[in-house]
PDB file of C-alpha atoms in Angstrom:
ATOM      1  CA  UNK A   8      96.227 112.863  70.359  1.00  0.00           C
ATOM      2  CA  UNK A   9      97.937 110.347  68.102  1.00  0.00           C
ATOM      3  CA  UNK A  10     101.235 111.736  66.851  1.00  0.00           C
ATOM      4  CA  UNK A  11     102.977 110.266  63.818  1.00  0.00           C
ATOM      5  CA  UNK A  12     106.636 111.174  63.805  1.00  0.00           C
ATOM      6  CA  UNK A  13     108.659 111.463  60.587  1.00  0.00           C
ATOM      7  CA  UNK A  14     111.577 109.022  60.587  1.00  0.00           C
ATOM      8  CA  UNK A  15     114.068 111.748  61.326  1.00  0.00           C
ATOM      9  CA  UNK A  16     112.403 112.855  64.553  1.00  0.00           C
ATOM     10  CA  UNK A  17     113.242 110.994  67.713  1.00  0.00           C
ATOM     11  CA  UNK A  18     110.033 111.183  69.724  1.00  0.00           C
ATOM     12  CA  UNK A  19     112.060 110.948  72.899  1.00  0.00           C
ATOM     13  CA  UNK A  20     113.765 114.275  72.277  1.00  0.00           C
ATOM     14  CA  UNK A  21     110.922 116.739  71.900  1.00  0.00           C
ATOM     15  CA  UNK A  22     107.285 116.770  72.839  1.00  0.00           C
ATOM     16  CA  UNK A  23     105.136 117.897  69.935  1.00  0.00           C
ATOM     17  CA  UNK A  24     101.806 116.895  71.438  1.00  0.00           C
ATOM     18  CA  UNK A  25     101.845 119.594  74.108  1.00  0.00           C
ATOM     19  CA  UNK A  26     103.262 123.049  74.607  1.00  0.00           C
ATOM     20  CA  UNK A  27     106.051 121.938  76.924  1.00  0.00           C
ATOM     21  CA  UNK A  28     109.327 122.649  75.155  1.00  0.00           C
ATOM     22  CA  UNK A  29     111.631 120.783  77.506  1.00  0.00           C
ATOM     23  CA  UNK A  30     113.257 117.477  76.709  1.00  0.00           C
ATOM     24  CA  UNK A  31     110.781 114.628  76.871  1.00  0.00           C
ATOM     25  CA  UNK A  32     110.652 111.931  79.496  1.00  0.00           C
ATOM     26  CA  UNK A  33     112.352 113.821  82.301  1.00  0.00           C
ATOM     27  CA  UNK A  34     109.988 111.963  84.623  1.00  0.00           C
ATOM     28  CA  UNK A  35     110.955 108.579  83.223  1.00  0.00           C
ATOM     29  CA  UNK A  36     114.632 109.406  83.652  1.00  0.00           C
ATOM     30  CA  UNK A  37     113.975 110.517  87.221  1.00  0.00           C
ATOM     31  CA  UNK A  38     112.109 107.270  87.975  1.00  0.00           C
ATOM     32  CA  UNK A  39     115.032 105.323  86.478  1.00  0.00           C
ATOM     33  CA  UNK A  40     117.408 107.163  88.791  1.00  0.00           C
ATOM     34  CA  UNK A  41     115.347 106.368  91.883  1.00  0.00           C
ATOM     35  CA  UNK A  42     115.134 102.682  90.924  1.00  0.00           C
ATOM     36  CA  UNK A  43     118.820 102.352  90.097  1.00  0.00           C
ATOM     37  CA  UNK A  44     120.007 104.153  93.236  1.00  0.00           C
ATOM     38  CA  UNK A  45     117.718 101.973  95.363  1.00  0.00           C
ATOM     39  CA  UNK A  46     119.213  98.850  93.739  1.00  0.00           C
ATOM     40  CA  UNK A  47     122.766 100.120  94.227  1.00  0.00           C
ATOM     41  CA  UNK A  48     122.276 100.470  97.964  1.00  0.00           C
ATOM     42  CA  UNK A  49     120.027  97.404  98.333  1.00  0.00           C
ATOM     43  CA  UNK A  50     122.695  95.277  96.645  1.00  0.00           C
ATOM     44  CA  UNK A  51     125.357  95.892  99.261  1.00  0.00           C
ATOM     45  CA  UNK A  52     124.411  92.865 101.345  1.00  0.00           C
ATOM     46  CA  UNK A  53     121.735  90.165 101.490  1.00  0.00           C
ATOM     47  CA  UNK A  54     118.722  90.603  99.238  1.00  0.00           C
ATOM     48  CA  UNK A  55     119.343  92.997  96.376  1.00  0.00           C
ATOM     49  CA  UNK A  56     115.635  93.855  96.252  1.00  0.00           C
ATOM     50  CA  UNK A  57     115.299  95.164  99.821  1.00  0.00           C
ATOM     51  CA  UNK A  58     117.148  97.576 102.107  1.00  0.00           C
ATOM     52  CA  UNK A  59     118.513  96.374 105.441  1.00  0.00           C
ATOM     53  CA  UNK A  60     118.765  99.005 108.162  1.00  0.00           C
ATOM     54  CA  UNK A  61     122.453  99.533 107.412  1.00  0.00           C
ATOM     55  CA  UNK A  62     121.745  99.895 103.695  1.00  0.00           C
ATOM     56  CA  UNK A  63     118.890 102.296 104.478  1.00  0.00           C
ATOM     57  CA  UNK A  64     121.167 104.353 106.767  1.00  0.00           C
ATOM     58  CA  UNK A  65     123.780 104.531 104.038  1.00  0.00           C
ATOM     59  CA  UNK A  66     121.235 105.510 101.371  1.00  0.00           C
ATOM     60  CA  UNK A  67     119.687 108.265 103.495  1.00  0.00           C
ATOM     61  CA  UNK A  68     123.098 109.689 104.465  1.00  0.00           C
ATOM     62  CA  UNK A  69     124.418 109.631 100.907  1.00  0.00           C
ATOM     63  CA  UNK A  70     121.354 110.359  98.808  1.00  0.00           C
ATOM     64  CA  UNK A  71     118.905 112.287 100.985  1.00  0.00           C
ATOM     65  CA  UNK A  72     121.088 114.483 103.241  1.00  0.00           C
ATOM     66  CA  UNK A  73     119.199 117.676 102.418  1.00  0.00           C
ATOM     67  CA  UNK A  74     115.704 116.208 102.516  1.00  0.00           C
ATOM     68  CA  UNK A  75     116.012 114.231 105.786  1.00  0.00           C
ATOM     69  CA  UNK A  76     116.918 116.381 108.772  1.00  0.00           C
ATOM     70  CA  UNK A  77     119.631 114.935 111.039  1.00  0.00           C
ATOM     71  CA  UNK A  78     120.124 112.102 108.570  1.00  0.00           C
ATOM     72  CA  UNK A  79     123.283 110.945 110.358  1.00  0.00           C
ATOM     73  CA  UNK A  80     121.462 110.480 113.697  1.00  0.00           C
ATOM     74  CA  UNK A  81     120.866 106.749 114.403  1.00  0.00           C
ATOM     75  CA  UNK A  82     117.642 107.595 116.264  1.00  0.00           C
ATOM     76  CA  UNK A  83     116.283 109.313 113.146  1.00  0.00           C
ATOM     77  CA  UNK A  84     117.106 106.255 111.053  1.00  0.00           C
ATOM     78  CA  UNK A  85     115.478 103.932 113.609  1.00  0.00           C
ATOM     79  CA  UNK A  86     112.320 106.038 113.665  1.00  0.00           C
ATOM     80  CA  UNK A  87     112.094 106.298 109.873  1.00  0.00           C
ATOM     81  CA  UNK A  88     112.779 102.606 109.369  1.00  0.00           C
ATOM     82  CA  UNK A  89     110.117 101.695 111.930  1.00  0.00           C
ATOM     83  CA  UNK A  90     107.526 103.924 110.304  1.00  0.00           C
ATOM     84  CA  UNK A  91     108.124 102.389 106.863  1.00  0.00           C
ATOM     85  CA  UNK A  92     108.708  98.692 107.590  1.00  0.00           C
ATOM     86  CA  UNK A  93     105.042  97.712 107.618  1.00  0.00           C
ATOM     87  CA  UNK A  94     105.607  94.002 108.185  1.00  0.00           C
ATOM     88  CA  UNK A  95     108.446  94.583 110.685  1.00  0.00           C
ATOM     89  CA  UNK A  96     110.833  92.189 108.961  1.00  0.00           C
ATOM     90  CA  UNK A  97     113.808  94.537 109.239  1.00  0.00           C
ATOM     91  CA  UNK A  98     113.951  95.035 105.482  1.00  0.00           C
ATOM     92  CA  UNK A  99     112.398  97.757 103.312  1.00  0.00           C
ATOM     93  CA  UNK A 100     110.873  96.801  99.985  1.00  0.00           C
ATOM     94  CA  UNK A 101     110.941  99.286  97.125  1.00  0.00           C
ATOM     95  CA  UNK A 102     107.273 100.179  97.684  1.00  0.00           C
ATOM     96  CA  UNK A 103     107.826 100.689 101.422  1.00  0.00           C
ATOM     97  CA  UNK A 104     110.748 102.983 100.576  1.00  0.00           C
ATOM     98  CA  UNK A 105     108.606 104.738  97.938  1.00  0.00           C
ATOM     99  CA  UNK A 106     106.266 105.946 100.687  1.00  0.00           C
ATOM    100  CA  UNK A 107     109.162 107.778 102.361  1.00  0.00           C
ATOM    101  CA  UNK A 108     110.286 109.614  99.245  1.00  0.00           C
ATOM    102  CA  UNK A 109     106.638 110.426  98.497  1.00  0.00           C
ATOM    103  CA  UNK A 110     106.365 112.130 101.887  1.00  0.00           C
ATOM    104  CA  UNK A 111     109.655 113.951 101.322  1.00  0.00           C
ATOM    105  CA  UNK A 112     108.643 115.026  97.823  1.00  0.00           C
ATOM    106  CA  UNK A 113     105.210 116.179  99.040  1.00  0.00           C
ATOM    107  CA  UNK A 114     106.837 118.305 101.737  1.00  0.00           C
ATOM    108  CA  UNK A 115     109.584 119.550  99.422  1.00  0.00           C
ATOM    109  CA  UNK A 116     106.976 120.589  96.851  1.00  0.00           C
ATOM    110  CA  UNK A 117     104.936 122.474  99.438  1.00  0.00           C
ATOM    111  CA  UNK A 118     101.803 120.426  98.769  1.00  0.00           C
ATOM    112  CA  UNK A 119      99.166 119.996 101.462  1.00  0.00           C
ATOM    113  CA  UNK A 120      99.243 116.762 103.462  1.00  0.00           C
TER     114      UNK A 120
ATOM    115  CA  UNK B   3     129.109 108.710 110.653  1.00  0.00           C
ATOM    116  CA  UNK B   4     129.452 112.439 111.235  1.00  0.00           C
ATOM    117  CA  UNK B   5     131.462 114.008 108.456  1.00  0.00           C
ATOM    118  CA  UNK B   6     133.083 117.410 108.843  1.00  0.00           C
ATOM    119  CA  UNK B   7     133.863 118.953 105.496  1.00  0.00           C
ATOM    120  CA  UNK B   8     136.687 121.433 104.978  1.00  0.00           C
ATOM    121  CA  UNK B   9     135.340 124.725 103.625  1.00  0.00           C
ATOM    122  CA  UNK B  10     136.595 123.984 100.138  1.00  0.00           C
ATOM    123  CA  UNK B  11     134.645 120.758  99.768  1.00  0.00           C
ATOM    124  CA  UNK B  12     131.061 120.971  98.602  1.00  0.00           C
ATOM    125  CA  UNK B  13     129.358 118.043 100.344  1.00  0.00           C
ATOM    126  CA  UNK B  14     126.843 117.883  97.512  1.00  0.00           C
ATOM    127  CA  UNK B  15     129.481 116.857  95.002  1.00  0.00           C
ATOM    128  CA  UNK B  16     131.031 113.706  96.426  1.00  0.00           C
ATOM    129  CA  UNK B  17     129.993 111.179  99.004  1.00  0.00           C
ATOM    130  CA  UNK B  18     132.820 110.506 101.439  1.00  0.00           C
ATOM    131  CA  UNK B  19     130.726 108.643 104.015  1.00  0.00           C
ATOM    132  CA  UNK B  20     130.131 105.570 101.847  1.00  0.00           C
ATOM    133  CA  UNK B  21     131.830 103.696  99.050  1.00  0.00           C
ATOM    134  CA  UNK B  22     129.561 105.013  96.304  1.00  0.00           C
ATOM    135  CA  UNK B  23     131.702 107.122  94.013  1.00  0.00           C
ATOM    136  CA  UNK B  24     128.941 108.749  91.988  1.00  0.00           C
ATOM    137  CA  UNK B  25     127.853 112.338  92.388  1.00  0.00           C
ATOM    138  CA  UNK B  26     125.842 112.842  95.536  1.00  0.00           C
ATOM    139  CA  UNK B  27     122.156 113.491  95.776  1.00  0.00           C
ATOM    140  CA  UNK B  28     121.087 111.913  92.505  1.00  0.00           C
ATOM    141  CA  UNK B  29     117.924 110.868  94.354  1.00  0.00           C
ATOM    142  CA  UNK B  30     117.218 114.396  95.543  1.00  0.00           C
ATOM    143  CA  UNK B  31     117.641 115.721  92.004  1.00  0.00           C
ATOM    144  CA  UNK B  32     115.295 113.029  90.711  1.00  0.00           C
ATOM    145  CA  UNK B  33     112.678 113.920  93.350  1.00  0.00           C
ATOM    146  CA  UNK B  34     113.042 117.588  92.371  1.00  0.00           C
ATOM    147  CA  UNK B  35     112.387 116.650  88.762  1.00  0.00           C
ATOM    148  CA  UNK B  36     109.227 114.707  89.602  1.00  0.00           C
ATOM    149  CA  UNK B  37     107.898 117.588  91.728  1.00  0.00           C
ATOM    150  CA  UNK B  38     108.693 120.278  89.171  1.00  0.00           C
ATOM    151  CA  UNK B  39     107.243 118.338  86.233  1.00  0.00           C
ATOM    152  CA  UNK B  40     104.078 117.648  88.222  1.00  0.00           C
ATOM    153  CA  UNK B  41     103.753 121.364  88.975  1.00  0.00           C
ATOM    154  CA  UNK B  42     104.384 122.309  85.345  1.00  0.00           C
ATOM    155  CA  UNK B  43     101.468 120.188  84.172  1.00  0.00           C
ATOM    156  CA  UNK B  44      99.234 120.892  87.188  1.00  0.00           C
ATOM    157  CA  UNK B  45      99.624 124.610  86.572  1.00  0.00           C
ATOM    158  CA  UNK B  46      98.040 124.571  83.133  1.00  0.00           C
ATOM    159  CA  UNK B  47      94.530 125.262  84.406  1.00  0.00           C
ATOM    160  CA  UNK B  48      92.672 125.564  87.711  1.00  0.00           C
ATOM    161  CA  UNK B  49      94.512 124.524  90.842  1.00  0.00           C
ATOM    162  CA  UNK B  50      98.264 124.440  90.386  1.00  0.00           C
ATOM    163  CA  UNK B  51      98.571 121.776  93.089  1.00  0.00           C
ATOM    164  CA  UNK B  52      96.363 119.139  91.445  1.00  0.00           C
ATOM    165  CA  UNK B  53      96.004 117.505  88.036  1.00  0.00           C
ATOM    166  CA  UNK B  54      92.709 117.686  86.165  1.00  0.00           C
ATOM    167  CA  UNK B  55      91.995 114.812  83.796  1.00  0.00           C
ATOM    168  CA  UNK B  56      93.219 116.867  80.829  1.00  0.00           C
ATOM    169  CA  UNK B  57      96.409 117.817  82.669  1.00  0.00           C
ATOM    170  CA  UNK B  58      96.893 114.166  83.662  1.00  0.00           C
ATOM    171  CA  UNK B  59      96.376 113.040  80.046  1.00  0.00           C
ATOM    172  CA  UNK B  60      98.938 115.577  78.873  1.00  0.00           C
ATOM    173  CA  UNK B  61     101.466 114.592  81.538  1.00  0.00           C
ATOM    174  CA  UNK B  62     101.166 110.861  80.804  1.00  0.00           C
ATOM    175  CA  UNK B  63     101.457 111.403  77.043  1.00  0.00           C
ATOM    176  CA  UNK B  64     104.441 113.723  77.348  1.00  0.00           C
ATOM    177  CA  UNK B  65     106.326 112.365  80.334  1.00  0.00           C
ATOM    178  CA  UNK B  66     105.435 108.681  80.667  1.00  0.00           C
ATOM    179  CA  UNK B  67     105.011 107.411  77.088  1.00  0.00           C
ATOM    180  CA  UNK B  68     107.338 104.445  77.568  1.00  0.00           C
ATOM    181  CA  UNK B  69     106.140 103.445  81.030  1.00  0.00           C
ATOM    182  CA  UNK B  70     102.373 103.608  80.376  1.00  0.00           C
ATOM    183  CA  UNK B  71     101.234 101.322  77.595  1.00  0.00           C
ATOM    184  CA  UNK B  72      98.783 102.902  75.135  1.00  0.00           C
ATOM    185  CA  UNK B  73      99.214 106.245  76.867  1.00  0.00           C
ATOM    186  CA  UNK B  74      97.344 108.067  74.106  1.00  0.00           C
ATOM    187  CA  UNK B  75      94.218 105.917  74.524  1.00  0.00           C
ATOM    188  CA  UNK B  76      91.467 107.897  76.339  1.00  0.00           C
ATOM    189  CA  UNK B  77      90.147 104.670  77.913  1.00  0.00           C
ATOM    190  CA  UNK B  78      93.571 104.032  79.467  1.00  0.00           C
ATOM    191  CA  UNK B  79      93.622 107.540  80.908  1.00  0.00           C
ATOM    192  CA  UNK B  80      90.072 107.153  82.264  1.00  0.00           C
ATOM    193  CA  UNK B  81      90.955 103.859  83.926  1.00  0.00           C
ATOM    194  CA  UNK B  82      94.187 105.168  85.439  1.00  0.00           C
ATOM    195  CA  UNK B  83      92.559 108.368  86.662  1.00  0.00           C
ATOM    196  CA  UNK B  84      89.715 106.403  88.261  1.00  0.00           C
ATOM    197  CA  UNK B  85      92.116 104.050  90.029  1.00  0.00           C
ATOM    198  CA  UNK B  86      94.111 106.948  91.520  1.00  0.00           C
ATOM    199  CA  UNK B  87      91.468 109.547  92.351  1.00  0.00           C
ATOM    200  CA  UNK B  88      90.577 108.149  95.758  1.00  0.00           C
ATOM    201  CA  UNK B  89      88.041 110.835  96.683  1.00  0.00           C
ATOM    202  CA  UNK B  90      86.557 110.982  93.156  1.00  0.00           C
ATOM    203  CA  UNK B  91      86.818 114.767  92.888  1.00  0.00           C
ATOM    204  CA  UNK B  92      88.174 114.687  89.343  1.00  0.00           C
ATOM    205  CA  UNK B  93      91.548 116.031  90.446  1.00  0.00           C
ATOM    206  CA  UNK B  94      94.724 114.165  91.382  1.00  0.00           C
ATOM    207  CA  UNK B  95      96.794 115.395  94.307  1.00  0.00           C
ATOM    208  CA  UNK B  96     100.552 114.904  94.266  1.00  0.00           C
ATOM    209  CA  UNK B  97     100.299 111.954  96.670  1.00  0.00           C
ATOM    210  CA  UNK B  98      97.574 110.312  94.571  1.00  0.00           C
ATOM    211  CA  UNK B  99      99.809 110.729  91.516  1.00  0.00           C
ATOM    212  CA  UNK B 100     102.798 109.415  93.512  1.00  0.00           C
ATOM    213  CA  UNK B 101     101.024 106.039  93.860  1.00  0.00           C
ATOM    214  CA  UNK B 102     100.945 105.706  90.067  1.00  0.00           C
ATOM    215  CA  UNK B 103     104.621 106.388  89.538  1.00  0.00           C
ATOM    216  CA  UNK B 104     105.412 104.070  92.453  1.00  0.00           C
ATOM    217  CA  UNK B 105     103.584 101.275  90.669  1.00  0.00           C
ATOM    218  CA  UNK B 106     105.354 102.093  87.393  1.00  0.00           C
ATOM    219  CA  UNK B 107     108.745 102.276  89.105  1.00  0.00           C
ATOM    220  CA  UNK B 108     108.128  98.990  90.934  1.00  0.00           C
ATOM    221  CA  UNK B 109     107.257  97.264  87.670  1.00  0.00           C
ATOM    222  CA  UNK B 110     110.087  98.958  85.761  1.00  0.00           C
ATOM    223  CA  UNK B 111     112.572  97.852  88.436  1.00  0.00           C
ATOM    224  CA  UNK B 112     111.370  94.254  88.300  1.00  0.00           C
ATOM    225  CA  UNK B 113     110.491  94.188  91.999  1.00  0.00           C
ATOM    226  CA  UNK B 114     107.829  91.825  93.325  1.00  0.00           C
ATOM    227  CA  UNK B 115     104.372  93.293  93.889  1.00  0.00           C
TER     228      UNK B 115
END
């Protein structure tokens, strides 16, 4: 459905093409948050586009303490890092990290595996 | 680092185990948002755990208008749906949908492919 907005309506504020009355683009804002938090932690040392193990440990402890059980346990971090680092280079790319939060989100949402 | 919080400190408000001074758990809140928005749109008809093409069209138009170019074009929706629906059942699971927003986030963040 093509929607033409009058000049005085900011199309980013309300969705008039569906019945959802919430503020628009909550998903885009959420994606922005995930990207910016990843970059904040990835930028602590070395490449600002990838997470070292120490950066990953810090991110999980600070940003995912409720979603990752025993997030302060080094063995948990080692296991998670190993399961995500597909090319075993000791660094996690954004897409490698995305697989982890997808698993966490899928579990958190109660979806089937 | 194991952190023991005094009773009066809510560990969800401030991170005292790293140098990041922002409110804690921004990532968890963002994941919550993505899950709840998915469920809102998936619940419009049929299975509340998967997106039909019409639900997917509605979600993209309402929630990803800036991240998906020409999001109101039916051909764009058809192409996206086809690229994500791995088992071709006409419904997108949460994890199938997660691959799309991962791609969008990766591009939005300027990361390499």
